[in-house]
mmCIF file of C-alpha atoms in Angstrom:
data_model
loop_
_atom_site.group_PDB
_atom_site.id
_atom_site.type_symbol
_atom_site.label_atom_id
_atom_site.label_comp_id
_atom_site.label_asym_id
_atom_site.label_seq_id
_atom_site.Cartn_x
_atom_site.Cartn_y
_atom_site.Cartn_z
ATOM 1 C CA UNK J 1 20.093 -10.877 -12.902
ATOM 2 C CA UNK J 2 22.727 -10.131 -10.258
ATOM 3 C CA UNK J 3 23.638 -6.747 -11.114
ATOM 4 C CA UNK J 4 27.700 -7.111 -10.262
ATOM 5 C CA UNK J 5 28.161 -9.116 -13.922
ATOM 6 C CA UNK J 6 32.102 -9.615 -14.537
ATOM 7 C CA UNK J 7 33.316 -6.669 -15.412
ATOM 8 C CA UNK J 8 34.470 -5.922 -19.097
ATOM 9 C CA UNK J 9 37.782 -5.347 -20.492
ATOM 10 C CA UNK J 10 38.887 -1.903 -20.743
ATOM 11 C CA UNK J 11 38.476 -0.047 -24.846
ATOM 12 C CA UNK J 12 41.361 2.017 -24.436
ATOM 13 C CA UNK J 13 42.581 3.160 -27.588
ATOM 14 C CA UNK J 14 46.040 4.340 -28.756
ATOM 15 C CA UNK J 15 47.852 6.464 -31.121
ATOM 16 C CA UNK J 16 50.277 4.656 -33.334
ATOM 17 C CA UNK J 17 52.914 5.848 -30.988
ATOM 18 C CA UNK J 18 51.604 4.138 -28.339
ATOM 19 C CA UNK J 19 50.552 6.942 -26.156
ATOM 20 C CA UNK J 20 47.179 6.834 -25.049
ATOM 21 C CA UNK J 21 43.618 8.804 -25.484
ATOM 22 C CA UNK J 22 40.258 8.496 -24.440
ATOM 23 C CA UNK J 23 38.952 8.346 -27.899
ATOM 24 C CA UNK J 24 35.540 9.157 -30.007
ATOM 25 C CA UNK J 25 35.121 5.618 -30.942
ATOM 26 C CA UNK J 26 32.536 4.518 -33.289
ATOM 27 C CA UNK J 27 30.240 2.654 -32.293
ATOM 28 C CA UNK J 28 31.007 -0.346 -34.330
ATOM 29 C CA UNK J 29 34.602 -0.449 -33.022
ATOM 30 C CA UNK J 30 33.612 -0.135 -29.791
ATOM 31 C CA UNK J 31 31.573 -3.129 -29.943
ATOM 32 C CA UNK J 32 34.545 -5.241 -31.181
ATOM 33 C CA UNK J 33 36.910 -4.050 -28.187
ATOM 34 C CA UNK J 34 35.840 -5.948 -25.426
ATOM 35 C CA UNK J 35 36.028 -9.502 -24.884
ATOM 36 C CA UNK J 36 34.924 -11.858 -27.816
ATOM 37 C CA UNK J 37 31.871 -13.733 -27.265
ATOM 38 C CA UNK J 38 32.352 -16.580 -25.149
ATOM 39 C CA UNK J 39 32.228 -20.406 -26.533
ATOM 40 C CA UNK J 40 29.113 -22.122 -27.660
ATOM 41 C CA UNK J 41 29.855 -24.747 -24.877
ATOM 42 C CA UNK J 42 30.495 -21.956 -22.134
ATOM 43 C CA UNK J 43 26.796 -20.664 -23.342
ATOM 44 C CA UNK J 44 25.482 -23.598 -23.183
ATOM 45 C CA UNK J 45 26.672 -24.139 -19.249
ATOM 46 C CA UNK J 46 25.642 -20.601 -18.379
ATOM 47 C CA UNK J 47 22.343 -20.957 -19.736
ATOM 48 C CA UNK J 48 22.004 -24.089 -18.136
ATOM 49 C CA UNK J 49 22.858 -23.354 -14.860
ATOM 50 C CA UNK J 50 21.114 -19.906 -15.034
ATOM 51 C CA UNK J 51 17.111 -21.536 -16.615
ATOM 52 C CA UNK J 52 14.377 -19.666 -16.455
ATOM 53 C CA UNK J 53 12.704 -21.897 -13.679
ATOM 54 C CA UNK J 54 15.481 -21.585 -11.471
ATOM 55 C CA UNK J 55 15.779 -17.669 -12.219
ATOM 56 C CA UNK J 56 12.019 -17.625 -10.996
ATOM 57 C CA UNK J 57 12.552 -19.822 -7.924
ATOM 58 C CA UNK J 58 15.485 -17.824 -6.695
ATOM 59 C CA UNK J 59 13.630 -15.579 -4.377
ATOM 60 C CA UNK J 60 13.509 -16.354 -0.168
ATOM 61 C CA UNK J 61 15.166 -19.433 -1.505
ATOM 62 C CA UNK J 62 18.437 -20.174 1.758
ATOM 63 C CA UNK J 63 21.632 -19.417 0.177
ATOM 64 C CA UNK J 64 23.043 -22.865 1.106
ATOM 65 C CA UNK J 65 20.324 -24.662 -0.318
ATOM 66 C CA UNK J 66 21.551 -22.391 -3.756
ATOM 67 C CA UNK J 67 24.902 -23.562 -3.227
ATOM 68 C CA UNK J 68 24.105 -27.496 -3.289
ATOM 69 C CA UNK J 69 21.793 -26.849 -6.213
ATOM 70 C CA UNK J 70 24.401 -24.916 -8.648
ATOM 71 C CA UNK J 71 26.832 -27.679 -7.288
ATOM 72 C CA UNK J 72 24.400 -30.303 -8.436
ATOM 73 C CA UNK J 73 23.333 -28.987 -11.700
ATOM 74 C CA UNK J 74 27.394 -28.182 -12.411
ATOM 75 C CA UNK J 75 27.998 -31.944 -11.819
ATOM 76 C CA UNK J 76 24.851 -32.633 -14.298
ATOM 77 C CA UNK J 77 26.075 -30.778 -17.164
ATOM 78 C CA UNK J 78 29.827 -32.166 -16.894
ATOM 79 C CA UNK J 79 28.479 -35.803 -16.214
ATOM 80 C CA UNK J 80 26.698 -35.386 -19.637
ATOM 81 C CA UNK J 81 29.713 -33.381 -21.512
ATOM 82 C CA UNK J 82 32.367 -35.613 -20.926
ATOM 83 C CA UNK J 83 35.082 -33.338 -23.342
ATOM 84 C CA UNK J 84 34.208 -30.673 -20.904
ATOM 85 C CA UNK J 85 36.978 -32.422 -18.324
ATOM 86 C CA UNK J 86 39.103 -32.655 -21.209
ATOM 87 C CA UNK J 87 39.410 -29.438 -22.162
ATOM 88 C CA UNK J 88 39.882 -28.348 -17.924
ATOM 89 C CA UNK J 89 42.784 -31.476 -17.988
ATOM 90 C CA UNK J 90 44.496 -29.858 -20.945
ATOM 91 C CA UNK J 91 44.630 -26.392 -19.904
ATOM 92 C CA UNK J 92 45.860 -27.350 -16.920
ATOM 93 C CA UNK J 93 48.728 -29.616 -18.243
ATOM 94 C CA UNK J 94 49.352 -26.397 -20.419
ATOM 95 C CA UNK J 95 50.155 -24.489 -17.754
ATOM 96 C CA UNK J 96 52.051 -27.116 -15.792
ATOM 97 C CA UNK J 97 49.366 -27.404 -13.180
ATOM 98 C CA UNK J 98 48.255 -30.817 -11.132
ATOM 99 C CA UNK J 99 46.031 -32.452 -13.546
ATOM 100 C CA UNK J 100 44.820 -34.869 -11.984
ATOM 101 C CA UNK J 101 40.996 -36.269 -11.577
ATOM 102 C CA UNK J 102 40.891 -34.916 -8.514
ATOM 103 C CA UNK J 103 42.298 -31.717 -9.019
ATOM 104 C CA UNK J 104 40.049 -31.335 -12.843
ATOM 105 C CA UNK J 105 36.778 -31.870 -10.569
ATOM 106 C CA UNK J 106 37.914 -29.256 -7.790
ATOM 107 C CA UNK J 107 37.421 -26.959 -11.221
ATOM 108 C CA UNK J 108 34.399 -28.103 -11.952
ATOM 109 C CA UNK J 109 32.912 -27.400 -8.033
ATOM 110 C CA UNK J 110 34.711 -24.075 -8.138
ATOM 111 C CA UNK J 111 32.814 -23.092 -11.781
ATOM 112 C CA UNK J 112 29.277 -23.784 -9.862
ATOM 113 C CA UNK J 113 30.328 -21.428 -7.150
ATOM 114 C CA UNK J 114 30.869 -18.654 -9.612
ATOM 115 C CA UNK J 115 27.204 -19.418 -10.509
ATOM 116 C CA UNK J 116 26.314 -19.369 -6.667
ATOM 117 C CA UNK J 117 27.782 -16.186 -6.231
ATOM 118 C CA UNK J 118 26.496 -14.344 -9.261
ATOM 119 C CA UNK J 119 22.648 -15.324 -8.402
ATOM 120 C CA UNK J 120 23.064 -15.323 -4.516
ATOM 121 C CA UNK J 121 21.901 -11.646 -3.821
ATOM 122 C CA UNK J 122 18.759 -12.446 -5.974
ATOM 123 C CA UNK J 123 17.667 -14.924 -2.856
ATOM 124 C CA UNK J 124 18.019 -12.020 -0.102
ATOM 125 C CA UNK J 125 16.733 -8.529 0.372
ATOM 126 C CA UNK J 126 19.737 -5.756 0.248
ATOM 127 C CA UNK J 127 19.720 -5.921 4.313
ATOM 128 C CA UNK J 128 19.962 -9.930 4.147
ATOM 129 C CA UNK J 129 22.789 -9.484 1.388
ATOM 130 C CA UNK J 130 24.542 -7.068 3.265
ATOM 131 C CA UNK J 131 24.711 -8.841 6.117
ATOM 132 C CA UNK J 132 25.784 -11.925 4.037
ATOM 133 C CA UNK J 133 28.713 -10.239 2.727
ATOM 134 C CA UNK J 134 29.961 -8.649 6.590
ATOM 135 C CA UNK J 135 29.899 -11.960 7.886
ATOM 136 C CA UNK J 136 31.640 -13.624 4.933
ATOM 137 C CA UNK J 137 33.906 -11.540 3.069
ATOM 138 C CA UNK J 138 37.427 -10.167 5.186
ATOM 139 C CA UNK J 139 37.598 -6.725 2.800
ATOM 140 C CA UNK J 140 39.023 -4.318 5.183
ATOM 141 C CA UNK J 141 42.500 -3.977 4.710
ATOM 142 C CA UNK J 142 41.879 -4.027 0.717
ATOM 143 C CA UNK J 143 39.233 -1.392 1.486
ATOM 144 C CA UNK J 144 41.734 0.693 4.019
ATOM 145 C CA UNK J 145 44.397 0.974 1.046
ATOM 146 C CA UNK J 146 42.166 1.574 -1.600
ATOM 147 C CA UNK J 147 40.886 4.589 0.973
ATOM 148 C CA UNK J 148 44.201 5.787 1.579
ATOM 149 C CA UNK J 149 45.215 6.239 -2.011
ATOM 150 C CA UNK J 150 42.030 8.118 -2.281
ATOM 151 C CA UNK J 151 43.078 10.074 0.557
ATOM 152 C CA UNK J 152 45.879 10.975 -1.697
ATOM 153 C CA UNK J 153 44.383 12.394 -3.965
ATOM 154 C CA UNK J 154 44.698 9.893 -6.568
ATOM 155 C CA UNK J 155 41.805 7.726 -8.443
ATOM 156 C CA UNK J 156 42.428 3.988 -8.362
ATOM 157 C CA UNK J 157 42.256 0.848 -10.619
ATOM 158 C CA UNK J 158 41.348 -2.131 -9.352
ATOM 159 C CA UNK J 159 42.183 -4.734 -11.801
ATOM 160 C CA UNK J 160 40.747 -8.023 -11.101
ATOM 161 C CA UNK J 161 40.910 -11.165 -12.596
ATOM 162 C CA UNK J 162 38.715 -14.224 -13.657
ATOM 163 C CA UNK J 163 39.737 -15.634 -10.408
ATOM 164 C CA UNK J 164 37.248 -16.737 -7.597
ATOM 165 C CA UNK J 165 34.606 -14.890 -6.430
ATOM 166 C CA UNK J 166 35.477 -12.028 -8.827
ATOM 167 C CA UNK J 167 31.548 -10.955 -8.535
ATOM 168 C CA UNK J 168 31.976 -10.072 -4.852
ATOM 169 C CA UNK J 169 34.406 -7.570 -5.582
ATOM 170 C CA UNK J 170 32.106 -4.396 -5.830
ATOM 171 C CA UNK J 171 29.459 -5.096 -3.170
ATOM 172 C CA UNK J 172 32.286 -6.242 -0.863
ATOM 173 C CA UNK J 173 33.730 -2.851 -1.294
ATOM 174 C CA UNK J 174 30.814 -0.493 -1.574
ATOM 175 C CA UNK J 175 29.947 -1.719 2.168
ATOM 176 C CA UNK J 176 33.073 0.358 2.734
ATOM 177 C CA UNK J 177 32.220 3.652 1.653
ATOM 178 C CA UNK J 178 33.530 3.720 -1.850
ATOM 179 C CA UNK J 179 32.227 5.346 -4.702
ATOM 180 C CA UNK J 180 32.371 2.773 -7.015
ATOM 181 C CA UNK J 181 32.286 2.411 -11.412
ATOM 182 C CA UNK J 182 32.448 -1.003 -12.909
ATOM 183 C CA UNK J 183 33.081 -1.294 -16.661
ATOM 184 C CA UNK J 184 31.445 -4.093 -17.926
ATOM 185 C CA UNK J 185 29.178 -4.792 -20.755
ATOM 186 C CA UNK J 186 25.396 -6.450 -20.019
ATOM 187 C CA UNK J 187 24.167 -9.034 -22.548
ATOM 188 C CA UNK J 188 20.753 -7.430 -23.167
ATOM 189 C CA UNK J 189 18.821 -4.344 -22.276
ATOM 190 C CA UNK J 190 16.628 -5.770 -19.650
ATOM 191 C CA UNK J 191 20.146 -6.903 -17.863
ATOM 192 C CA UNK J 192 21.442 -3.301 -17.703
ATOM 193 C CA UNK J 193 17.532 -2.137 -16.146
ATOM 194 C CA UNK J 194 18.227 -4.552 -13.982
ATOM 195 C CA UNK J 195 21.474 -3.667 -12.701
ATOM 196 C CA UNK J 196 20.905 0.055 -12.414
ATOM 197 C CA UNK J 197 17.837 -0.570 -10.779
ATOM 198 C CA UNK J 198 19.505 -3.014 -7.968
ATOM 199 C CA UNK J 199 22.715 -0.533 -7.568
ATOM 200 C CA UNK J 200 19.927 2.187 -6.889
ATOM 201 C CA UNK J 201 18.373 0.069 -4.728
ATOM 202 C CA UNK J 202 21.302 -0.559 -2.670
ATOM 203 C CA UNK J 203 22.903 2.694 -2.449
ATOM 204 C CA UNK J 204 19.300 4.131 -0.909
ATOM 205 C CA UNK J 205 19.195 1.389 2.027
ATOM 206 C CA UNK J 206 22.449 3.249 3.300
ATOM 207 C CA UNK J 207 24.091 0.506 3.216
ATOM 208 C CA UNK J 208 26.417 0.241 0.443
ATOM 209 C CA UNK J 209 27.941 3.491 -1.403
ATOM 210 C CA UNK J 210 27.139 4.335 -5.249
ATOM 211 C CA UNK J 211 27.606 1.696 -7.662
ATOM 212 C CA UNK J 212 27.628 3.077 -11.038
ATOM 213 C CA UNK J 213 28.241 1.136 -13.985
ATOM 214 C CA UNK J 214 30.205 1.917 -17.427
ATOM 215 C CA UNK J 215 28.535 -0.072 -19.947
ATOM 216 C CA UNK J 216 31.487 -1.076 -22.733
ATOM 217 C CA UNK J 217 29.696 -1.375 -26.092
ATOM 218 C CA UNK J 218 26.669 0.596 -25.388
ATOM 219 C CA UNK J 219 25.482 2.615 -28.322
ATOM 220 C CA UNK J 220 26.085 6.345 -27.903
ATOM 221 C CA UNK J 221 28.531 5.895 -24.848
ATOM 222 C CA UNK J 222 32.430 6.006 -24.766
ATOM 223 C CA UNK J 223 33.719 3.803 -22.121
ATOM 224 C CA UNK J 224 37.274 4.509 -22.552
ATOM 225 C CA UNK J 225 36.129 8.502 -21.573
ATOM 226 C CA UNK J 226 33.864 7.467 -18.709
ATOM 227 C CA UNK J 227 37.283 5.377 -17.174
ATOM 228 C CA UNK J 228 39.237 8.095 -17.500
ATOM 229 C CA UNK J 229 36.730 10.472 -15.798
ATOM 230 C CA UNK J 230 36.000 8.190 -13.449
ATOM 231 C CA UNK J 231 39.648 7.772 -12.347
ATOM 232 C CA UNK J 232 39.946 11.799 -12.260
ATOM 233 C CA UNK J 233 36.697 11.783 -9.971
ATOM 234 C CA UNK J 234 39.032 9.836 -7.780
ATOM 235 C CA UNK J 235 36.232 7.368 -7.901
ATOM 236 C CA UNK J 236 37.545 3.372 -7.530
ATOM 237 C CA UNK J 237 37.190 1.978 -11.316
ATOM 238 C CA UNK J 238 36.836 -1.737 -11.265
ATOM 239 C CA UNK J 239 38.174 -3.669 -14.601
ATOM 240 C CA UNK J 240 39.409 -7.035 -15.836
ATOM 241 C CA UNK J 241 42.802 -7.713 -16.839
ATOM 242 C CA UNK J 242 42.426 -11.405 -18.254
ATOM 243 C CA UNK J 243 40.713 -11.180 -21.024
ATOM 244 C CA UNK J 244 41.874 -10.915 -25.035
ATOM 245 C CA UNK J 245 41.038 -7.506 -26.473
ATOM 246 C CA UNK J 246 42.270 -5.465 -29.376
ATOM 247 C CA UNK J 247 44.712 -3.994 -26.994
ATOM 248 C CA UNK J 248 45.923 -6.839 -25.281
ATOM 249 C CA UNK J 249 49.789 -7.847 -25.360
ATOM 250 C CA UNK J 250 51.559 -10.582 -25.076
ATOM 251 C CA UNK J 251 52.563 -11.501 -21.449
ATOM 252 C CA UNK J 252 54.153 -14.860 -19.888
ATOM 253 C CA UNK J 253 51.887 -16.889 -17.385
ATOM 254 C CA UNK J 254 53.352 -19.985 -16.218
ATOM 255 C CA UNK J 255 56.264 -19.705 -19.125
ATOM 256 C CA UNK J 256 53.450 -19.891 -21.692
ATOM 257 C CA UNK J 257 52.625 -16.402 -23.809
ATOM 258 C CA UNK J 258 48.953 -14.869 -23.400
ATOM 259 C CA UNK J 259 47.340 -12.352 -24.827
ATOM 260 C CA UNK J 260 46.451 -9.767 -21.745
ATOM 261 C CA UNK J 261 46.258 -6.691 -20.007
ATOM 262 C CA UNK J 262 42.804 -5.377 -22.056
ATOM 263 C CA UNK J 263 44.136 -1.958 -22.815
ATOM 264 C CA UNK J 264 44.331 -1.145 -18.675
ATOM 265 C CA UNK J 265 47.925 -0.287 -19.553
ATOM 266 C CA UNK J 266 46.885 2.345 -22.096
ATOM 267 C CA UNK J 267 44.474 3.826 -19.422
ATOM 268 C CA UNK J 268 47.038 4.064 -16.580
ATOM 269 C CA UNK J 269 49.387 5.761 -19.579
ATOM 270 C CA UNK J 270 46.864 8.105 -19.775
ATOM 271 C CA UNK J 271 45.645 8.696 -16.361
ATOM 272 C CA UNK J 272 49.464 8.848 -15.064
ATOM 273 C CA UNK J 273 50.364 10.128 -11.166
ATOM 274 C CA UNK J 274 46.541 11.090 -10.389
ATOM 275 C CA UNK J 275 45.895 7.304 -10.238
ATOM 276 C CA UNK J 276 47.051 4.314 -8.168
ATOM 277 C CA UNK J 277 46.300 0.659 -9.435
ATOM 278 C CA UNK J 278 46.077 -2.531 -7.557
ATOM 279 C CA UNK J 279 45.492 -6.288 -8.690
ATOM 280 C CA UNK J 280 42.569 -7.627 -6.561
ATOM 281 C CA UNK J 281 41.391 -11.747 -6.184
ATOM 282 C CA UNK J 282 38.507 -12.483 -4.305
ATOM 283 C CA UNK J 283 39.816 -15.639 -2.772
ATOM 284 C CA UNK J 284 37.415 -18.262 -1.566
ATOM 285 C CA UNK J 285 38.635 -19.812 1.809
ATOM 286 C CA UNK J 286 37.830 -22.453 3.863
ATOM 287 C CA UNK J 287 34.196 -22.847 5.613
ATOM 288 C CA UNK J 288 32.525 -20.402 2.545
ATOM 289 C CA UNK J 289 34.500 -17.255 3.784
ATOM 290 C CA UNK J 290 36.134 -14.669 1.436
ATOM 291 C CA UNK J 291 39.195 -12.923 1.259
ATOM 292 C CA UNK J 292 39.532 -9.668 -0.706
ATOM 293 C CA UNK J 293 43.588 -10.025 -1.514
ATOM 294 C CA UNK J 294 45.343 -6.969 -2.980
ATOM 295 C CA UNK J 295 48.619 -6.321 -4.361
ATOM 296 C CA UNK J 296 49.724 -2.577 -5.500
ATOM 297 C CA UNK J 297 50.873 -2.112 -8.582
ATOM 298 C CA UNK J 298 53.532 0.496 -10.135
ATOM 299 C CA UNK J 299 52.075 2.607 -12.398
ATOM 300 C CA UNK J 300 54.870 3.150 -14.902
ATOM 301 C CA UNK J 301 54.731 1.887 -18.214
ATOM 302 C CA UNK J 302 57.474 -0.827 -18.287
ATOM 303 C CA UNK J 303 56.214 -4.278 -16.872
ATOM 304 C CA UNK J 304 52.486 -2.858 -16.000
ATOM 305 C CA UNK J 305 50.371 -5.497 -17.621
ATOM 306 C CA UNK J 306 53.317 -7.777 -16.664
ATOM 307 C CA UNK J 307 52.709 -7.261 -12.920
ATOM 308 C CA UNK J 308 49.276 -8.294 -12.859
ATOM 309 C CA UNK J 309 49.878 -11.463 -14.579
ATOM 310 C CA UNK J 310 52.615 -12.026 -11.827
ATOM 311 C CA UNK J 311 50.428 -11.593 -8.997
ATOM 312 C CA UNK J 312 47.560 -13.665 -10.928
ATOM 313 C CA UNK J 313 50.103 -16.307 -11.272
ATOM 314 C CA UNK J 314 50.855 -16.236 -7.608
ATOM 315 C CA UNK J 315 47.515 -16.684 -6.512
ATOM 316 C CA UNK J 316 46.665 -19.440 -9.353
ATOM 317 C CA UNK J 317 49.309 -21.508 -7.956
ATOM 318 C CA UNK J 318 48.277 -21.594 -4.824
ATOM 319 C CA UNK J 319 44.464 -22.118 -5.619
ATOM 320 C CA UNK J 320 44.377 -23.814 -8.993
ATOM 321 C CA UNK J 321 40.607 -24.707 -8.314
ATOM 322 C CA UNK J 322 39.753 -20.923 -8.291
ATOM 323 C CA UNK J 323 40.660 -19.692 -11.697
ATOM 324 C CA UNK J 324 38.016 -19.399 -13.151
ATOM 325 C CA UNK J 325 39.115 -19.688 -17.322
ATOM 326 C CA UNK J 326 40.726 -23.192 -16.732
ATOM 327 C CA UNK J 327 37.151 -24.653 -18.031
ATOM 328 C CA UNK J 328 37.362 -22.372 -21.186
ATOM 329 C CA UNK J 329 39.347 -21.234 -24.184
ATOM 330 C CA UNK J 330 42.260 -19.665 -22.892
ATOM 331 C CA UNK J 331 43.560 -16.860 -25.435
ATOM 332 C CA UNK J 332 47.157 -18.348 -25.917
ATOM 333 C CA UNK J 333 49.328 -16.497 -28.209
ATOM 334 C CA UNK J 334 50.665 -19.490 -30.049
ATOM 335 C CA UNK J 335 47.955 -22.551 -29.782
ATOM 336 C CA UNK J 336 50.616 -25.835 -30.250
#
């Protein structure tokens, strides 16, 4: 399993005041903090796209020859779920976005790239994959400002969204010599091995800088302390924004209300002027290249969450195809 998994939304708690605190959460609220599981259908795809045989075929296999078969085995499972473009047409009429046949099955191709670039560094040794990524993905100026913040003396955020090749992020920048922490949550036990042992991996080739991973959920960990300490280490923390958590609030995208901001605004409350915070999309550009595109945020309370949401509305309207929870549930505040 690619060990860069989309990262998990940040379990942040808060007084009733609002202020925030890394807290001693137990273990069963911890588990209900990040993002709810994710639709039967959406399981169904994943699995799917991700079977065993392919899994076990994935090694020395050409990374273009991946990227035709997720394309063709995306177009398989829509051909045979026809509510599937449905539900992609209706969120995008939601939101006041093109809906048309065209546009629905530039979705569809962009959802099988996610899948290509989640299981693409399982074809190629960490050399190969490095490589890969420095001819590919243009990260320098993100990297150069995330550096210079550092610099600074501050820790930074990098809030990301479910928006194009979002599992790029922290390889792209740990080929820039930053210490990196992800918070995300792995699915099973053998997924987390699995990670740790390809971050290892990659951080003794020289070639990419620690990758260390907070695991959200984990029994006997606190992932809202090991953000905050992170941050403090002046370490780059890497964290979703988009997803629907107990700390989410309600924020406007395309004049519609959301639930967002996974508690990130609770953490930056905490962490205050040692930490900067920037909203980061991997954007996929023409001829299979990558853009790393990032926007710095202000770190005061008022309008924190609300910035990201502006900047992820920016970017979705200029590359519809790209975002990524078009083809799912999307946590609406009010469902009419």
């Amino acid at each position: 399993m690619h060990p860069f998994l989309s990262p998990a939304a940040c379990p942040v708690a808060a007084r009733p005041e609002g202020r925030a605190v890394p807290p001693h959460v137990p273990r069963e609220q911890v588990a209900t903090v990040s993002a709810p599981p994710r639709t039967t259908r959406t399981m169904q795809l994943s699995r799917f796209l991700q079977s065993d045989d392919l899994l076990a075929s994935l090694k020395g296999m050409e990374p273009g020859r991946l990227r035709e078969t997720m394309l063709a085995r995306t177009r398989q499972w829509y051909d045979a779920h026809p509510g599937e473009h449905d539900l992609v047409r209706a969120n995008m009429q939601r939101f006041g976005l093109d809906s048309s046949e065209r546009a629905v099955d530039a979705v569809i191709e962009h959802v099988a790239l996610h899948y290509f670039e989640k299981l693409v560094p399982l074809c190629m040794g960490t050399g190969d994959f490095r490589e890969f990524l420095d001819a590919r993905v243009d990260a320098a100026d993100a990297a150069a400002a995330i550096a210079a913040a550092r610099k600074n003396g501050k820790g930074v955020l990098v809030a990301s969204g479910h928006f194009g090749a979002v599992e790029f992020v922290v390889p792209a920048l740990a080929t820039h010599n930053l210490p990196i922490a992800a918070a995300l949550r792995f699915k099973t036990e053998e997924f987390s091995r699995s990670a740790h042992a390809h971050a290892r991996a990659f951080a003794e080739s020289g070639l990419f800088s620690p990758i260390s991973f907070i695991e959200v959920g984990r029994p006997g960990t606190h992932a809202a302390l090991d953000m905050a300490a992170a941050l403090r280490r002046k370490d780059v923390l890497l964290s979703v924004f988009d997803e629907k958590t107990d700390y989410s609030v309600e924020v406007s995208l395309f004049g519609r209300k959301v639930w967002g901001g996974a508690g990130l605004d609770k953490l930056m409350a905490f962490a205050g002027a040692d930490a900067a915070a920037f909203a980061a999309f991997m954007i996929r550009d023409a001829g299979e290249g990558y853009r790393l595109s990032l926007s710095e945020l202000e770190t005061g309370p008022a309008g924190f969450v609300r910035q990201m949401y502006a900047h992820l509305e920016r970017v979705a309207r200029a590359h519809p195809e790209q975002w990524y929870f078009l083809h799912e549930d999307i946590p609406f505040v009010e469902q009419a």
